[in-house]
Coordinates of C-alpha atoms in Angstrom, one line a residue:
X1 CA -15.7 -2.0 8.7
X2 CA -12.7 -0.2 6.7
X3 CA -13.2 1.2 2.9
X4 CA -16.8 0.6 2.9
X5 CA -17.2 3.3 5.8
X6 CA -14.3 5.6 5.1
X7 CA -15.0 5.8 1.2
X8 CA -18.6 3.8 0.8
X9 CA -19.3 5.5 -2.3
X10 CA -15.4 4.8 -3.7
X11 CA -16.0 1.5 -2.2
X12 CA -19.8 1.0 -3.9
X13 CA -18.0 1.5 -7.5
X14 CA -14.9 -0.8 -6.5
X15 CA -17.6 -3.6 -5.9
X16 CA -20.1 -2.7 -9.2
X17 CA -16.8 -3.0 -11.2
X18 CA -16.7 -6.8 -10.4
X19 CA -20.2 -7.5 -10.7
X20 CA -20.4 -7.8 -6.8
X21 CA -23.7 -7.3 -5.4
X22 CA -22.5 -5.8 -1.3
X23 CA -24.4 -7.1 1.4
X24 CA -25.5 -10.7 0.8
X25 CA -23.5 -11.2 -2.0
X26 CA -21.7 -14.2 -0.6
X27 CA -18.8 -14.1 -3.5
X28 CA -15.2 -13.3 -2.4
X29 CA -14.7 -9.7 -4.1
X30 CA -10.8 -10.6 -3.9
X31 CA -11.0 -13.5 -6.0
X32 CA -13.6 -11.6 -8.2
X33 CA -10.8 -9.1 -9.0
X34 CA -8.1 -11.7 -9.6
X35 CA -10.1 -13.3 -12.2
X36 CA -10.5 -10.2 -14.0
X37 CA -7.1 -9.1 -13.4
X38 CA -6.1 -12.3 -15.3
X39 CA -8.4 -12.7 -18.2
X40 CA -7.0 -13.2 -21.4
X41 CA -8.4 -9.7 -22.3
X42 CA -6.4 -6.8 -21.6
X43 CA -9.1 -4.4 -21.4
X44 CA -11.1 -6.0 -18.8
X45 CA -7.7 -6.4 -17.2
X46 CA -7.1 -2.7 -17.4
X47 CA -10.8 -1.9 -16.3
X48 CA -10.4 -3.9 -13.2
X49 CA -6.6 -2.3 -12.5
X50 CA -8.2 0.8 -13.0
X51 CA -11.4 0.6 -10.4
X52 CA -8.7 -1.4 -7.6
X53 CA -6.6 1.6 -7.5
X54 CA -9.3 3.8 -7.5
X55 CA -10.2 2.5 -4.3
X56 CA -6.6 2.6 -3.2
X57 CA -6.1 6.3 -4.1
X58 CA -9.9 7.4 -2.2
X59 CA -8.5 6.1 1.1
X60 CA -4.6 6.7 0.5
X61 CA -5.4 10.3 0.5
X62 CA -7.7 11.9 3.3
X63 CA -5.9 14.6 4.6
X64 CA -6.0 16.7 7.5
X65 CA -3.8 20.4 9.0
X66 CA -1.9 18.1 11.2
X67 CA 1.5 18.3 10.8
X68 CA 2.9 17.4 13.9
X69 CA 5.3 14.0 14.1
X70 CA 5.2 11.7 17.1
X71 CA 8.8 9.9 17.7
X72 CA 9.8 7.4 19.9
X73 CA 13.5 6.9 20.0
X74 CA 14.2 3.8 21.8
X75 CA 13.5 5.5 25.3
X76 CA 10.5 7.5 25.0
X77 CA 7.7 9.4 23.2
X78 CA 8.0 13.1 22.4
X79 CA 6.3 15.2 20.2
X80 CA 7.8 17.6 17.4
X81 CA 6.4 19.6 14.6
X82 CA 7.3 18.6 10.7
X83 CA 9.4 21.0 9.7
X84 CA 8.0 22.0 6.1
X85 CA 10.6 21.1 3.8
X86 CA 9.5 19.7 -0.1
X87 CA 11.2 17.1 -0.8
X88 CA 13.0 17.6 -4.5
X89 CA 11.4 15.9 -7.2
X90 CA 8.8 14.6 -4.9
X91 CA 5.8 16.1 -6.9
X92 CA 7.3 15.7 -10.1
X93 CA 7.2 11.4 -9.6
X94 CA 4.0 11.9 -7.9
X95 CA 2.4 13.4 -10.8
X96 CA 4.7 11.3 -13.3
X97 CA 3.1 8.1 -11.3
X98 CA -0.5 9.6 -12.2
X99 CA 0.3 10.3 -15.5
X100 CA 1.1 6.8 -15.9
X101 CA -1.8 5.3 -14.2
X102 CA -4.5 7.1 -15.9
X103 CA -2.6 6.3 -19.8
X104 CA -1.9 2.8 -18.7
X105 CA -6.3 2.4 -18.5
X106 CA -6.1 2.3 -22.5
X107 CA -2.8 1.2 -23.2
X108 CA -2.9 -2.7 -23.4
X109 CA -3.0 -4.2 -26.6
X110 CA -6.0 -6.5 -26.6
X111 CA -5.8 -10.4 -26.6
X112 CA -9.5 -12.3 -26.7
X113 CA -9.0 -15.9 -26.3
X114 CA -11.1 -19.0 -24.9
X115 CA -12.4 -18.8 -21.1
X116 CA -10.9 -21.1 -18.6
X117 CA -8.9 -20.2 -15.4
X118 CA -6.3 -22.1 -16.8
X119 CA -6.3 -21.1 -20.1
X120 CA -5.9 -17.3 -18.9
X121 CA -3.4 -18.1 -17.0
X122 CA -1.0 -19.4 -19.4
X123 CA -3.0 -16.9 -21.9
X124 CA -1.7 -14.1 -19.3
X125 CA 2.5 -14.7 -19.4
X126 CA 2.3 -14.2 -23.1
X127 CA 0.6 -10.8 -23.3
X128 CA 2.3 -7.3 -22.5
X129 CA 1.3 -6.0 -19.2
X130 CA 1.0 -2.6 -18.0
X131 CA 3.1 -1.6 -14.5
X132 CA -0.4 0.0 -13.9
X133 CA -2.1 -3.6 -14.1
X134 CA 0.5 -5.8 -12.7
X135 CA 1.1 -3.7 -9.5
X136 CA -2.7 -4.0 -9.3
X137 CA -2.3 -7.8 -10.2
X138 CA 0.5 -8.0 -7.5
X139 CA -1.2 -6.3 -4.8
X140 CA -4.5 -8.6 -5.1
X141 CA -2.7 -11.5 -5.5
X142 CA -0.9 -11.1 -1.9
X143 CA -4.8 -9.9 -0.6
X144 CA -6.0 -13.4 -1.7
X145 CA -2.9 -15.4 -0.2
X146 CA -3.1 -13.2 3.4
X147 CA 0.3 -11.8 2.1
X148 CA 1.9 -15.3 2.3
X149 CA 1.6 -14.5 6.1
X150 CA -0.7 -16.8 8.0
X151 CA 1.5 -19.3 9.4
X152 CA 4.6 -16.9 10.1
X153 CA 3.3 -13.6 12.0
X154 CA 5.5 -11.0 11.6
X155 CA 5.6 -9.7 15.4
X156 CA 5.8 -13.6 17.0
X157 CA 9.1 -13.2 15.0
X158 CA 10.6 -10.2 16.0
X159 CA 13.4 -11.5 17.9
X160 CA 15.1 -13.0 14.6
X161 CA 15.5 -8.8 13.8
X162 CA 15.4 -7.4 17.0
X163 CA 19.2 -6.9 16.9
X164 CA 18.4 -5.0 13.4
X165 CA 19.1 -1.0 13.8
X166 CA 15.8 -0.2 12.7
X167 CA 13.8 2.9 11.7
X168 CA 10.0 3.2 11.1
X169 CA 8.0 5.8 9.0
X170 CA 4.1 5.6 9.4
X171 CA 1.6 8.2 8.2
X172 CA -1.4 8.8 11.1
X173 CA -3.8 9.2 8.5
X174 CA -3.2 5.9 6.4
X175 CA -6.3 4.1 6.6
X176 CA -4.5 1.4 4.1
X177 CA -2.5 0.1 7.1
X178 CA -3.7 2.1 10.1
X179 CA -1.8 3.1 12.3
X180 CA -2.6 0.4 15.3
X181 CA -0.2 -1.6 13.0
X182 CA 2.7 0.5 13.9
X183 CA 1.5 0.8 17.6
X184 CA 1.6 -3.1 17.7
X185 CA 5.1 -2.9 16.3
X186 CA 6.3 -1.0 18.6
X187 CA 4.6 -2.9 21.4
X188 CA 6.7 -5.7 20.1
X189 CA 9.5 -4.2 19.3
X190 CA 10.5 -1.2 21.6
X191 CA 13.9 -0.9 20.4
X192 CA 13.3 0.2 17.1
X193 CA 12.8 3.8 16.5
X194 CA 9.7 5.1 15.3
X195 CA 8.0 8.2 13.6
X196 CA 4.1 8.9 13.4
X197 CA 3.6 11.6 11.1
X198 CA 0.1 13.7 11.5
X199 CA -1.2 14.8 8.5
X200 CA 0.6 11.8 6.3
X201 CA -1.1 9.7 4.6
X202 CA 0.4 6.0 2.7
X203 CA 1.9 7.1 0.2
X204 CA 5.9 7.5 0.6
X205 CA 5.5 10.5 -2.1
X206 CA 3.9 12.0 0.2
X207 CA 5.8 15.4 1.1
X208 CA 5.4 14.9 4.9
X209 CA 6.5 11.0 4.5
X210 CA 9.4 11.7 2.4
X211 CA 11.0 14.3 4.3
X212 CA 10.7 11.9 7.5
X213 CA 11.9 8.6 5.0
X214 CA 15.3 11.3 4.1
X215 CA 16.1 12.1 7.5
X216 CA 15.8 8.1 8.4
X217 CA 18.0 7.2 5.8
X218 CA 20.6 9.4 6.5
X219 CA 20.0 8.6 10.3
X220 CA 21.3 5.1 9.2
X221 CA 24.2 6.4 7.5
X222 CA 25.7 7.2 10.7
X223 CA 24.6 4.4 12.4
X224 CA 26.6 1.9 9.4
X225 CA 29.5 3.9 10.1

């Protein structure tokens, strides 16, 4: 109910990478992408890096003309539009950041050795790894583990932090963590300020995001002093 009907043909390739058959495949596609994501072999490593953030990048960046910001300061709602302001540098990491990705696919040196879970595992901590595969590596190991979150909910917790100044950033269009996350947040935790930014997506290089992230940070500043 979230990729697979967003992005079904991104999401089609992201299962045919991993040999996963879709419907009535009863294998967990997760753990099929941390096996390959720790083989021995760095280019099956780097093939399955490459088709997990292939997924991530189809549904990180629908866009729309929106570019009005919904904010809700502690007291109340009220709408605003983004006031079109690049960010400086912004594009420059975000196309540095691609750069990297798509030359990362080809860049591990390769390393056969015998099969095993085990074996790769140990195989794994030996052998140069890419930023490109690892973040992939990181991002599906917290995916098979729930985010080391089961037994401690974040928002059953929020009054350890409530007394935290905080500000929050979410795009409306992030279809990575939609944005009933940030609306259960705030149900929780009405004393922290947040933004909704229309027409952002997930990434924070996103123009729209960053501007809102700047004026948050320096929005802190005076509140630390």
């Amino acid at each position: 109910g979230g990729a697979s009907k967003l992005v079904p043909a991104a999401f089609k390739a992201y299962l045919q990478a991993v040999g996963h058959a879709g419907e009535g495949d009863d294998r967990d596609v997760i753990e099929l992408y941390h096996e390959q994501l720790t083989s021995p072999d760095s280019a099956t490593r780097s093939r399955a890096a490459g088709s997990w953030h292939s997924l991530g990048g189809a549904v990180s960046r629908l866009t729309s003309a929106s570019n009005v910001v919904q904010s809700w300061d502690g007291e109340g709602w009220r709408i605003r539009p983004h006031v079109e302001e690049k960010a400086p540098h912004s594009a420059d990491r975000a196309s540095a950041s691609e750069q990297t990705q798509q030359s990362a696919k080809s860049s591990e040196p390769r390393n056969p050795s015998p099969s095993g879970a085990k074996r790769a595992t140990q195989e794994i901590k030996a052998v140069p790894m890419s930023t490109f595969t690892a973040q992939a590596l990181l991002e599906c190991h917290y995916c098979l583990h729930d985010a080391f979150l089961a037994n401690t909910p974040i928002l059953q917790g929020i009054d350890q932090i409530r007394h935290i100044p905080t500000i929050a950033v979410h795009g409306r269009l992030d279809f990575i963590c939609p944005a009933c996350t940030i609306w259960e947040l705030h149900e929780a935790w009405p004393e922290a300020e947040v933004h909704v930014v229309g027409g952002a997506g997930h990434s924070m290089y996103d123009s729209l995001i960053t501007h809102e992230l700047i004026n948050a940070t320096e929005r802190m500043k005076t509140k630390a002093t």
